[in-house]
PDB file of C-alpha atoms and ligand atoms in Angstrom:
ATOM      1  CA  MET A   1      30.749  52.368  13.068  1.00 95.00           C
ATOM      2  CA  PHE A   2      33.825  53.778  11.870  1.00 96.00           C
ATOM      3  CA  THR A   3      35.041  53.098   8.683  1.00 94.00           C
ATOM      4  CA  GLY A   4      37.445  54.181   5.857  1.00 93.00           C
ATOM      5  CA  LYS A   5      40.663  53.461   3.986  1.00 92.00           C
ATOM      6  CA  GLY A   6      43.604  51.493   6.026  1.00 91.00           C
ATOM      7  CA  GLY A   7      45.260  53.234   8.645  1.00 93.00           C
ATOM      8  CA  VAL A   8      43.224  56.477   8.405  1.00 96.00           C
ATOM      9  CA  GLY A   9      42.623  56.466  12.081  1.00 96.00           C
ATOM     10  CA  LYS A  10      39.400  54.357  12.436  1.00 95.00           C
ATOM     11  CA  THR A  11      40.606  52.527  15.686  1.00 95.00           C
ATOM     12  CA  THR A  12      41.495  56.000  17.184  1.00 96.00           C
ATOM     13  CA  MET A  13      38.056  57.261  16.563  1.00 97.00           C
ATOM     14  CA  SER A  14      36.386  54.129  17.680  1.00 97.00           C
ATOM     15  CA  VAL A  15      38.303  53.974  21.248  1.00 96.00           C
ATOM     16  CA  ALA A  16      38.191  57.424  21.635  1.00 96.00           C
ATOM     17  CA  THR A  17      34.510  57.566  21.251  1.00 96.00           C
ATOM     18  CA  ALA A  18      33.782  54.366  23.211  1.00 96.00           C
ATOM     19  CA  LEU A  19      35.397  55.845  26.014  1.00 94.00           C
ATOM     20  CA  GLN A  20      33.442  58.955  25.575  1.00 94.00           C
ATOM     21  CA  HIS A  21      29.698  57.042  25.425  1.00 96.00           C
ATOM     22  CA  ALA A  22      30.839  54.829  28.616  1.00 96.00           C
ATOM     23  CA  GLY A  23      30.558  58.011  30.629  1.00 95.00           C
ATOM     24  CA  VAL A  24      27.129  58.113  29.609  1.00 96.00           C
ATOM     25  CA  GLY A  25      25.974  54.253  29.640  1.00 97.00           C
ATOM     26  CA  LYS A  26      27.279  50.980  29.198  1.00 98.00           C
ATOM     27  CA  THR A  27      29.126  50.479  26.089  1.00 98.00           C
ATOM     28  CA  LEU A  28      30.844  47.849  23.859  1.00 98.00           C
ATOM     29  CA  LEU A  29      33.471  48.330  21.637  1.00 98.00           C
ATOM     30  CA  ILE A  30      33.833  45.784  18.955  1.00 96.00           C
ATOM     31  CA  SER A  31      36.225  45.310  16.000  1.00 94.00           C
ATOM     32  CA  THR A  32      35.688  43.210  12.826  1.00 90.00           C
ATOM     33  CA  ASP A  33      39.061  43.678  11.890  1.00 86.00           C
ATOM     34  CA  PRO A  34      40.753  40.133  11.268  1.00 79.00           C
ATOM     35  CA  SER A  35      43.717  41.771  12.241  1.00 79.00           C
ATOM     36  CA  GLY A  36      42.560  44.320  14.983  1.00 81.00           C
ATOM     37  CA  SER A  37      44.599  46.296  17.693  1.00 88.00           C
ATOM     38  CA  LEU A  38      42.276  46.511  20.492  1.00 93.00           C
ATOM     39  CA  SER A  39      44.341  43.590  22.617  1.00 92.00           C
ATOM     40  CA  GLU A  40      47.346  45.771  22.235  1.00 91.00           C
ATOM     41  CA  ILE A  41      45.643  49.156  22.894  1.00 92.00           C
ATOM     42  CA  PHE A  42      44.040  47.824  26.267  1.00 93.00           C
ATOM     43  CA  SER A  43      47.055  45.197  26.927  1.00 91.00           C
ATOM     44  CA  ARG A  44      45.003  42.249  27.085  1.00 92.00           C
ATOM     45  CA  PRO A  45      43.553  39.328  25.131  1.00 93.00           C
ATOM     46  CA  LEU A  46      40.339  40.450  23.729  1.00 94.00           C
ATOM     47  CA  ASP A  47      40.297  37.989  21.016  1.00 90.00           C
ATOM     48  CA  ARG A  48      38.719  35.092  22.861  1.00 87.00           C
ATOM     49  CA  LYS A  49      35.693  36.655  24.438  1.00 90.00           C
ATOM     50  CA  VAL A  50      34.243  39.999  25.794  1.00 94.00           C
ATOM     51  CA  HIS A  51      36.223  41.803  28.626  1.00 96.00           C
ATOM     52  CA  THR A  52      35.663  44.828  30.954  1.00 97.00           C
ATOM     53  CA  VAL A  53      38.386  47.362  29.932  1.00 96.00           C
ATOM     54  CA  ALA A  54      37.397  50.255  31.401  1.00 95.00           C
ATOM     55  CA  PRO A  55      34.192  51.431  33.876  1.00 96.00           C
ATOM     56  CA  ASN A  56      31.071  50.707  31.704  1.00 97.00           C
ATOM     57  CA  LEU A  57      32.881  49.777  28.587  1.00 97.00           C
ATOM     58  CA  ASP A  58      33.569  46.298  27.547  1.00 98.00           C
ATOM     59  CA  ALA A  59      35.492  45.279  24.379  1.00 97.00           C
ATOM     60  CA  VAL A  60      36.327  42.125  21.914  1.00 96.00           C
ATOM     61  CA  GLU A  61      37.845  41.635  18.667  1.00 94.00           C
ATOM     62  CA  LEU A  62      35.836  39.305  16.334  1.00 91.00           C
ATOM     63  CA  THR A  63      39.109  37.107  14.965  1.00 87.00           C
ATOM     64  CA  ARG A  64      38.240  34.547  12.182  1.00 83.00           C
ATOM     65  CA  LYS A  65      39.154  31.781  14.926  1.00 86.00           C
ATOM     66  CA  LEU A  66      36.543  33.204  17.587  1.00 88.00           C
ATOM     67  CA  VAL A  67      34.063  33.708  14.714  1.00 85.00           C
ATOM     68  CA  LEU A  68      34.378  29.998  13.548  1.00 87.00           C
ATOM     69  CA  ASP A  69      34.402  28.597  17.052  1.00 88.00           C
ATOM     70  CA  LEU A  70      31.193  30.691  18.058  1.00 87.00           C
ATOM     71  CA  TRP A  71      29.639  29.667  14.399  1.00 86.00           C
ATOM     72  CA  ARG A  72      30.271  25.912  15.384  1.00 87.00           C
ATOM     73  CA  ASP A  73      28.569  26.507  18.898  1.00 88.00           C
ATOM     74  CA  LYS A  74      25.635  27.838  17.023  1.00 85.00           C
ATOM     75  CA  PHE A  75      24.961  26.720  13.934  1.00 83.00           C
ATOM     76  CA  ALA A  76      27.153  23.509  13.147  1.00 85.00           C
ATOM     77  CA  GLU A  77      24.369  20.877  14.540  1.00 85.00           C
ATOM     78  CA  GLU A  78      21.607  22.374  12.556  1.00 82.00           C
ATOM     79  CA  ILE A  79      23.631  22.351   9.135  1.00 80.00           C
ATOM     80  CA  TYR A  80      24.691  18.783  10.175  1.00 84.00           C
ATOM     81  CA  ALA A  81      21.029  17.955  10.671  1.00 81.00           C
ATOM     82  CA  VAL A  82      19.911  19.396   7.542  1.00 77.00           C
ATOM     83  CA  LEU A  83      22.610  17.966   4.883  1.00 78.00           C
ATOM     84  CA  SER A  84      22.475  14.624   6.710  1.00 80.00           C
ATOM     85  CA  SER A  85      19.488  13.759   6.525  1.00 76.00           C
ATOM     86  CA  PHE A  86      19.540  13.865   2.470  1.00 74.00           C
ATOM     87  CA  LEU A  87      23.254  13.253   1.740  1.00 77.00           C
ATOM     88  CA  PRO A  88      25.241  10.363   3.115  1.00 81.00           C
ATOM     89  CA  VAL A  89      27.973  12.484   5.123  1.00 83.00           C
ATOM     90  CA  GLY A  90      29.685  12.797   8.494  1.00 85.00           C
ATOM     91  CA  ARG A  91      30.365  15.291  10.664  1.00 85.00           C
ATOM     92  CA  GLU A  92      33.515  16.314   8.494  1.00 86.00           C
ATOM     93  CA  ILE A  93      30.754  18.215   6.255  1.00 84.00           C
ATOM     94  CA  ILE A  94      31.251  20.711   9.203  1.00 85.00           C
ATOM     95  CA  ASP A  95      34.893  21.490   8.794  1.00 85.00           C
ATOM     96  CA  TYR A  96      34.241  21.763   5.003  1.00 83.00           C
ATOM     97  CA  ILE A  97      31.524  24.275   5.485  1.00 82.00           C
ATOM     98  CA  GLU A  98      33.578  26.101   8.003  1.00 82.00           C
ATOM     99  CA  GLY A  99      36.179  26.537   5.188  1.00 80.00           C
ATOM    100  CA  ALA A 100      33.644  27.851   2.652  1.00 77.00           C
ATOM    101  CA  PRO A 101      34.224  31.779   1.913  1.00 71.00           C
ATOM    102  CA  GLY A 102      32.045  33.859   3.679  1.00 73.00           C
ATOM    103  CA  ILE A 103      30.842  32.206   6.563  1.00 76.00           C
ATOM    104  CA  ASP A 104      33.351  34.145   8.737  1.00 78.00           C
ATOM    105  CA  GLU A 105      31.908  37.269   7.633  1.00 75.00           C
ATOM    106  CA  GLU A 106      28.324  36.132   7.371  1.00 76.00           C
ATOM    107  CA  PHE A 107      28.912  35.022  11.565  1.00 82.00           C
ATOM    108  CA  MET A 108      30.775  38.353  12.339  1.00 86.00           C
ATOM    109  CA  LEU A 109      27.220  40.259  11.692  1.00 88.00           C
ATOM    110  CA  ASP A 110      25.279  37.522  13.349  1.00 88.00           C
ATOM    111  CA  TYR A 111      27.468  38.319  16.808  1.00 91.00           C
ATOM    112  CA  LEU A 112      26.764  42.062  16.481  1.00 92.00           C
ATOM    113  CA  LEU A 113      23.230  41.241  16.319  1.00 93.00           C
ATOM    114  CA  THR A 114      23.255  39.193  19.775  1.00 93.00           C
ATOM    115  CA  MET A 115      24.932  42.054  21.192  1.00 95.00           C
ATOM    116  CA  ALA A 116      22.494  44.299  20.063  1.00 96.00           C
ATOM    117  CA  GLU A 117      19.565  42.166  20.973  1.00 95.00           C
ATOM    118  CA  SER A 118      20.960  41.769  24.154  1.00 96.00           C
ATOM    119  CA  GLY A 119      19.800  44.969  25.735  1.00 95.00           C
ATOM    120  CA  ASP A 120      23.232  44.806  27.870  1.00 97.00           C
ATOM    121  CA  TYR A 121      24.471  48.106  26.060  1.00 98.00           C
ATOM    122  CA  ARG A 122      23.339  51.872  25.341  1.00 98.00           C
ATOM    123  CA  THR A 123      25.957  52.072  22.394  1.00 98.00           C
ATOM    124  CA  ILE A 124      28.193  49.393  20.331  1.00 98.00           C
ATOM    125  CA  ILE A 125      30.887  51.056  18.791  1.00 98.00           C
ATOM    126  CA  TRP A 126      32.177  49.090  15.944  1.00 95.00           C
ATOM    127  CA  ASP A 127      35.997  49.429  14.699  1.00 95.00           C
ATOM    128  CA  THR A 128      35.572  48.093  11.198  1.00 91.00           C
ATOM    129  CA  ALA A 129      38.485  46.657   8.905  1.00 86.00           C
ATOM    130  CA  PRO A 130      39.537  48.546   6.129  1.00 82.00           C
ATOM    131  CA  THR A 131      37.334  49.601   3.681  1.00 77.00           C
ATOM    132  CA  VAL A 132      37.149  46.323   0.983  1.00 73.00           C
ATOM    133  CA  THR A 133      36.645  43.969   3.731  1.00 73.00           C
ATOM    134  CA  THR A 134      34.075  45.680   5.553  1.00 76.00           C
ATOM    135  CA  LEU A 135      31.842  45.798   2.270  1.00 77.00           C
ATOM    136  CA  ASN A 136      32.424  42.333   1.388  1.00 75.00           C
ATOM    137  CA  LEU A 137      30.621  41.861   4.834  1.00 73.00           C
ATOM    138  CA  LEU A 138      27.789  43.954   3.731  1.00 79.00           C
ATOM    139  CA  PHE A 139      27.524  42.001   0.355  1.00 75.00           C
ATOM    140  CA  VAL A 140      27.947  38.548   1.845  1.00 75.00           C
ATOM    141  CA  GLN A 141      24.979  39.482   3.929  1.00 73.00           C
ATOM    142  CA  GLN A 142      23.007  40.611   0.849  1.00 76.00           C
ATOM    143  CA  MET A 143      23.816  37.275  -0.988  1.00 77.00           C
ATOM    144  CA  PHE A 144      23.245  35.191   1.992  1.00 75.00           C
ATOM    145  CA  TYR A 145      19.543  36.762   2.258  1.00 77.00           C
ATOM    146  CA  SER A 146      18.796  36.244  -1.657  1.00 78.00           C
ATOM    147  CA  HIS A 147      20.372  32.680  -1.202  1.00 76.00           C
ATOM    148  CA  LEU A 148      18.343  31.627   1.633  1.00 76.00           C
ATOM    149  CA  THR A 149      15.033  33.217  -0.430  1.00 76.00           C
ATOM    150  CA  GLN A 150      16.205  30.623  -3.196  1.00 76.00           C
ATOM    151  CA  ALA A 151      16.549  27.921  -1.350  1.00 73.00           C
ATOM    152  CA  HIS A 152      13.433  28.000   0.576  1.00 70.00           C
ATOM    153  CA  LYS A 153      12.113  27.193  -3.344  1.00 70.00           C
ATOM    154  CA  LEU A 154      14.606  24.672  -3.938  1.00 69.00           C
ATOM    155  CA  TYR A 155      14.151  22.554  -0.239  1.00 68.00           C
ATOM    156  CA  PHE A 156      10.385  22.832  -0.996  1.00 66.00           C
ATOM    157  CA  LYS A 157      10.457  20.858  -4.053  1.00 66.00           C
ATOM    158  CA  VAL A 158      12.663  18.284  -2.480  1.00 64.00           C
ATOM    159  CA  LYS A 159      10.856  18.450   1.227  1.00 63.00           C
ATOM    160  CA  LYS A 160       9.744  14.699   1.063  1.00 63.00           C
ATOM    161  CA  VAL A 161      13.275  13.425   1.140  1.00 62.00           C
ATOM    162  CA  PHE A 162      13.848  14.885   4.480  1.00 62.00           C
ATOM    163  CA  ASN A 163      12.916  12.368   7.287  1.00 62.00           C
ATOM    164  CA  LYS A 164      14.555  13.722  10.467  1.00 63.00           C
ATOM    165  CA  VAL A 165      14.482  17.652  10.096  1.00 66.00           C
ATOM    166  CA  ASP A 166      11.995  20.071   8.584  1.00 73.00           C
ATOM    167  CA  PRO A 167      14.837  22.300   6.412  1.00 70.00           C
ATOM    168  CA  LEU A 168      12.049  24.805   5.620  1.00 76.00           C
ATOM    169  CA  ALA A 169      11.530  25.857   9.169  1.00 80.00           C
ATOM    170  CA  LEU A 170      15.331  25.869   9.512  1.00 77.00           C
ATOM    171  CA  ILE A 171      15.913  28.265   6.655  1.00 79.00           C
ATOM    172  CA  ASP A 172      13.160  30.734   8.004  1.00 83.00           C
ATOM    173  CA  LYS A 173      14.757  30.863  10.982  1.00 83.00           C
ATOM    174  CA  TRP A 174      18.249  31.719   9.093  1.00 81.00           C
ATOM    175  CA  ARG A 175      16.336  33.847   6.911  1.00 84.00           C
ATOM    176  CA  SER A 176      14.808  35.795   9.603  1.00 88.00           C
ATOM    177  CA  LEU A 177      18.259  36.150  11.654  1.00 87.00           C
ATOM    178  CA  THR A 178      19.596  37.481   8.467  1.00 87.00           C
ATOM    179  CA  GLU A 179      16.767  39.993   7.986  1.00 89.00           C
ATOM    180  CA  ARG A 180      17.121  41.151  11.565  1.00 92.00           C
ATOM    181  CA  ILE A 181      20.807  41.848  10.770  1.00 90.00           C
ATOM    182  CA  ILE A 182      19.992  43.894   7.595  1.00 90.00           C
ATOM    183  CA  GLU A 183      17.497  46.064   9.396  1.00 93.00           C
ATOM    184  CA  LEU A 184      19.962  46.274  12.213  1.00 93.00           C
ATOM    185  CA  LEU A 185      22.253  47.808   9.611  1.00 92.00           C
ATOM    186  CA  GLN A 186      19.658  49.927   8.358  1.00 93.00           C
ATOM    187  CA  THR A 187      18.113  51.503  10.830  1.00 95.00           C
ATOM    188  CA  ASP A 188      20.146  51.247  14.013  1.00 95.00           C
ATOM    189  CA  THR A 189      23.578  52.071  12.630  1.00 95.00           C
ATOM    190  CA  CYS A 190      25.378  54.948  11.749  1.00 95.00           C
ATOM    191  CA  ALA A 191      28.657  55.185   9.616  1.00 96.00           C
ATOM    192  CA  TRP A 192      31.489  57.936  10.151  1.00 97.00           C
ATOM    193  CA  VAL A 193      33.619  57.621   7.406  1.00 96.00           C
ATOM    194  CA  VAL A 194      37.815  58.712   8.384  1.00 97.00           C
ATOM    195  CA  ALA A 195      40.214  60.050   5.816  1.00 97.00           C
ATOM    196  CA  ASN A 196      43.509  61.673   5.909  1.00 97.00           C
ATOM    197  CA  PRO A 197      43.783  65.010   3.939  1.00 97.00           C
ATOM    198  CA  GLU A 198      45.437  63.119   1.019  1.00 96.00           C
ATOM    199  CA  PRO A 199      43.693  62.271  -2.376  1.00 95.00           C
ATOM    200  CA  LEU A 200      43.192  58.806  -2.249  1.00 93.00           C
ATOM    201  CA  PRO A 201      41.679  58.210   1.467  1.00 93.00           C
ATOM    202  CA  ILE A 202      39.209  61.026   0.361  1.00 95.00           C
ATOM    203  CA  GLU A 203      38.202  59.490  -2.741  1.00 93.00           C
ATOM    204  CA  GLN A 204      37.930  56.148  -0.938  1.00 92.00           C
ATOM    205  CA  ALA A 205      35.823  57.905   1.508  1.00 94.00           C
ATOM    206  CA  PHE A 206      33.436  59.066  -0.838  1.00 94.00           C
ATOM    207  CA  ASP A 207      33.402  55.648  -2.676  1.00 92.00           C
ATOM    208  CA  ILE A 208      32.550  54.400   0.728  1.00 92.00           C
ATOM    209  CA  ALA A 209      29.811  56.805   1.490  1.00 93.00           C
ATOM    210  CA  ASP A 210      28.040  55.873  -1.780  1.00 92.00           C
ATOM    211  CA  SER A 211      28.332  52.019  -1.170  1.00 91.00           C
ATOM    212  CA  PHE A 212      26.588  52.468   2.098  1.00 92.00           C
ATOM    213  CA  ASN A 213      23.805  54.913   0.958  1.00 91.00           C
ATOM    214  CA  ASP A 214      23.217  51.778  -1.615  1.00 90.00           C
ATOM    215  CA  PHE A 215      22.986  49.644   1.007  1.00 90.00           C
ATOM    216  CA  GLY A 216      20.718  51.748   3.116  1.00 92.00           C
ATOM    217  CA  ILE A 217      23.523  52.211   6.212  1.00 93.00           C
ATOM    218  CA  GLU A 218      23.207  56.153   7.266  1.00 95.00           C
ATOM    219  CA  VAL A 219      26.352  58.045   6.782  1.00 95.00           C
ATOM    220  CA  LYS A 220      26.404  60.226   9.692  1.00 95.00           C
ATOM    221  CA  GLY A 221      29.309  62.480   8.329  1.00 96.00           C
ATOM    222  CA  PHE A 222      33.289  62.338   7.657  1.00 97.00           C
ATOM    223  CA  ILE A 223      36.130  62.942   9.720  1.00 97.00           C
ATOM    224  CA  LEU A 224      39.336  64.344   8.496  1.00 97.00           C
ATOM    225  CA  ASN A 225      42.191  63.189  10.394  1.00 97.00           C
ATOM    226  CA  LYS A 226      45.985  64.089  11.008  1.00 97.00           C
ATOM    227  CA  VAL A 227      45.141  67.635   9.507  1.00 97.00           C
ATOM    228  CA  LEU A 228      48.998  69.747   9.804  1.00 97.00           C
ATOM    229  CA  PRO A 229      48.465  72.452  12.090  1.00 95.00           C
ATOM    230  CA  ALA A 230      49.401  75.876  10.065  1.00 95.00           C
ATOM    231  CA  GLU A 231      51.326  77.434  12.988  1.00 94.00           C
ATOM    232  CA  LEU A 232      53.620  74.171  12.869  1.00 91.00           C
ATOM    233  CA  CYS A 233      54.493  74.580   9.203  1.00 94.00           C
ATOM    234  CA  GLN A 234      54.972  78.387   8.937  1.00 94.00           C
ATOM    235  CA  GLY A 235      58.522  78.948   7.771  1.00 94.00           C
ATOM    236  CA  HIS A 236      59.423  75.312   6.983  1.00 96.00           C
ATOM    237  CA  PRO A 237      59.270  74.934   2.990  1.00 96.00           C
ATOM    238  CA  PHE A 238      58.998  71.090   3.166  1.00 97.00           C
ATOM    239  CA  TRP A 239      55.748  71.264   5.935  1.00 96.00           C
ATOM    240  CA  GLN A 240      54.559  74.437   4.399  1.00 97.00           C
ATOM    241  CA  ALA A 241      54.551  72.515   1.043  1.00 97.00           C
ATOM    242  CA  LYS A 242      52.827  69.462   2.718  1.00 97.00           C
ATOM    243  CA  PHE A 243      50.118  71.698   4.706  1.00 97.00           C
ATOM    244  CA  ASN A 244      49.175  73.554   1.420  1.00 97.00           C
ATOM    245  CA  ALA A 245      48.779  70.015  -0.400  1.00 97.00           C
ATOM    246  CA  GLN A 246      46.430  69.202   2.559  1.00 98.00           C
ATOM    247  CA  GLN A 247      44.444  72.439   2.202  1.00 97.00           C
ATOM    248  CA  LYS A 248      43.637  71.337  -0.954  1.00 97.00           C
ATOM    249  CA  CYS A 249      42.246  68.211  -0.481  1.00 96.00           C
ATOM    250  CA  ARG A 250      40.369  70.033   2.636  1.00 95.00           C
ATOM    251  CA  GLU A 251      38.463  71.851   0.339  1.00 95.00           C
ATOM    252  CA  LYS A 252      37.597  68.956  -1.918  1.00 94.00           C
ATOM    253  CA  MET A 253      36.109  66.968   1.043  1.00 94.00           C
ATOM    254  CA  GLN A 254      34.240  70.262   2.385  1.00 93.00           C
ATOM    255  CA  GLN A 255      32.639  70.489  -1.190  1.00 92.00           C
ATOM    256  CA  LYS A 256      31.717  67.045  -1.616  1.00 90.00           C
ATOM    257  CA  SER A 257      30.648  66.278   1.981  1.00 89.00           C
ATOM    258  CA  ASN A 258      27.184  67.624   0.963  1.00 82.00           C
ATOM    259  CA  ASN A 259      26.242  69.489   4.292  1.00 85.00           C
ATOM    260  CA  ARG A 260      27.011  65.950   6.241  1.00 91.00           C
ATOM    261  CA  PRO A 261      29.326  67.031   9.102  1.00 94.00           C
ATOM    262  CA  LEU A 262      32.880  67.044   8.643  1.00 95.00           C
ATOM    263  CA  LYS A 263      34.820  67.038  11.765  1.00 96.00           C
ATOM    264  CA  GLU A 264      38.721  67.683  11.859  1.00 95.00           C
ATOM    265  CA  ILE A 265      41.400  66.238  14.106  1.00 96.00           C
ATOM    266  CA  PRO A 266      44.757  67.517  13.569  1.00 96.00           C
ATOM    267  CA  GLU A 267      48.275  65.617  13.656  1.00 96.00           C
ATOM    268  CA  LEU A 268      48.894  65.113  17.193  1.00 94.00           C
ATOM    269  CA  ILE A 269      52.249  64.463  19.241  1.00 88.00           C
ATOM    270  CA  GLY A 270      51.878  61.068  20.330  1.00 81.00           C
ATOM    271  CA  ASP A 271      49.778  58.255  19.255  1.00 83.00           C
ATOM    272  CA  ILE A 272      47.029  55.571  20.552  1.00 83.00           C
ATOM    273  CA  GLN A 273      49.452  54.252  23.076  1.00 79.00           C
ATOM    274  CA  VAL A 274      50.530  57.269  24.704  1.00 78.00           C
ATOM    275  CA  ASP A 275      48.388  58.320  28.149  1.00 80.00           C
ATOM    276  CA  GLY A 276      45.880  61.304  27.427  1.00 88.00           C
ATOM    277  CA  PHE A 277      46.144  60.868  23.522  1.00 92.00           C
ATOM    278  CA  LEU A 278      42.844  59.314  23.452  1.00 91.00           C
ATOM    279  CA  ARG A 279      40.867  61.903  25.739  1.00 90.00           C
ATOM    280  CA  GLU A 280      42.409  64.498  23.577  1.00 93.00           C
ATOM    281  CA  VAL A 281      41.269  63.243  20.429  1.00 95.00           C
ATOM    282  CA  ALA A 282      37.530  62.342  22.187  1.00 93.00           C
ATOM    283  CA  GLY A 283      37.665  66.124  23.369  1.00 93.00           C
ATOM    284  CA  LEU A 284      38.183  67.196  20.009  1.00 94.00           C
ATOM    285  CA  LEU A 285      35.990  64.793  18.090  1.00 93.00           C
ATOM    286  CA  HIS A 286      32.802  65.512  20.590  1.00 87.00           C
ATOM    287  CA  LYS A 287      33.147  69.328  21.017  1.00 81.00           C
ATOM    288  CA  ARG A 288      30.101  70.836  20.221  1.00 64.00           C
ATOM    289  CA  GLY A 289      29.497  72.653  16.812  1.00 52.00           C
TER     290      GLY A 289
HETATM  291  N1  ATP B 301      45.303  62.913  15.148  1.00 93.72           N
HETATM  292  C1  ATP B 301      46.373  61.745  14.984  1.00 93.72           C
HETATM  293  N2  ATP B 301      47.539  62.442  15.229  1.00 93.72           N
HETATM  294  C2  ATP B 301      48.772  61.697  15.344  1.00 93.72           C
HETATM  295  N3  ATP B 301      48.798  60.264  15.191  1.00 93.72           N
HETATM  296  C3  ATP B 301      47.271  59.509  14.984  1.00 93.72           C
HETATM  297  C4  ATP B 301      46.272  60.331  14.856  1.00 93.72           C
HETATM  298  N4  ATP B 301      45.326  59.513  14.531  1.00 93.72           N
HETATM  299  C5  ATP B 301      45.760  58.545  14.355  1.00 93.72           C
HETATM  300  N5  ATP B 301      46.995  58.540  14.684  1.00 93.72           N
HETATM  301  C6  ATP B 301      48.049  57.196  14.526  1.00 93.72           C
HETATM  302  O1  ATP B 301      47.866  56.891  13.441  1.00 93.72           O
HETATM  303  C7  ATP B 301      48.299  55.374  13.180  1.00 93.72           C
HETATM  304  C8  ATP B 301      46.956  54.603  12.596  1.00 93.72           C
HETATM  305  O2  ATP B 301      45.707  55.016  13.276  1.00 93.72           O
HETATM  306  P1  ATP B 301      44.443  53.463  13.654  1.00 93.72           P
HETATM  307  O3  ATP B 301      45.251  52.434  14.071  1.00 93.72           O
HETATM  308  O4  ATP B 301      43.569  54.313  14.074  1.00 93.72           O
HETATM  309  O5  ATP B 301      44.002  53.342  12.043  1.00 93.72           O
HETATM  310  P2  ATP B 301      43.336  52.524  11.273  1.00 93.72           P
HETATM  311  O6  ATP B 301      42.495  53.076  10.487  1.00 93.72           O
HETATM  312  O7  ATP B 301      42.550  51.727  12.626  1.00 93.72           O
HETATM  313  O8  ATP B 301      44.178  51.458  10.806  1.00 93.72           O
HETATM  314  P3  ATP B 301      43.759  49.861  10.427  1.00 93.72           P
HETATM  315  O9  ATP B 301      43.120  50.270   8.892  1.00 93.72           O
HETATM  316  O10 ATP B 301      45.047  49.432  10.215  1.00 93.72           O
HETATM  317  O11 ATP B 301      42.845  49.442  11.104  1.00 93.72           O
HETATM  318  C9  ATP B 301      48.025  54.606  14.855  1.00 93.72           C
HETATM  319  O12 ATP B 301      49.426  54.733  15.339  1.00 93.72           O
HETATM  320  C10 ATP B 301      47.690  56.077  15.642  1.00 93.72           C
HETATM  321  O13 ATP B 301      48.116  56.172  16.901  1.00 93.72           O
HETATM  322 MG1   MG B 302      42.285  49.949  12.911  1.00 93.72          MG
END
């Protein structure tokens, strides 16, 4: 996964890396940013379902709407069965629960798990939303897990009132799902934290690395993106001053990265929409050493 502050280059690194991996085996590029930009980059709607966007490369954008539609298909009936067995509620309870905070976040990771367990892909490249949204995604997962542990005790006490369904079996199923998601994140996922050579993105990069450590997600390394090339700044007072400020940030990042790999990508001409740009980024990102 690629993570970091808003606008630092997460999507650029994700797409470049996904194209690189597609050269080796079947790859899925997945975005959990509710306002993601994969559809624009590949010039086709990727917010409804998975599409093949290049040889060996599939992509999908998990928008809130797509996630909630998938959630309905998979869980709504089970939830209705549990609740209607002891409460006088109609199907409108499904709409009510769908609107609860965290449902879309919880289900995004369930979708990621489904894709990982499908065995269809050698690699999944995960383009995330800016820092706070992604951290919420992880915390909701942990909260849901401890909630289900509590729920087990609660439902056990009132087990007799259920007649149509066995809530404990369902809760066990959901808990096992949550457990598998946490395991996927802790054992099969690694994060690259992207930052620009400016104080705030760098500070956030280390904060997010700490949070990921707490959560048990491996932080593989850091990417310092949009570093001004020295030769373009010499002789231009404004650009030279900006270059000097960036170099200070770069040194700080080198010190704090604590022997973890730190890759650098220069500020390039063009952008993600320009042909050749992603290949150039991929070349720089994946060069040896
Ligand atoms: N090394 C680079 N040189 C020049 N432009 C770049 C570079 N890296 C990224 N960009 C441009 O910067 C902009 C932001 O990049 P990108 O969309 O990848 O960031 P992001 O972190 O995914 O943003 P968001 O948080 O909004 O999802 C894009 O227009 C992209 O083309
Ligand atoms: Mg992005």
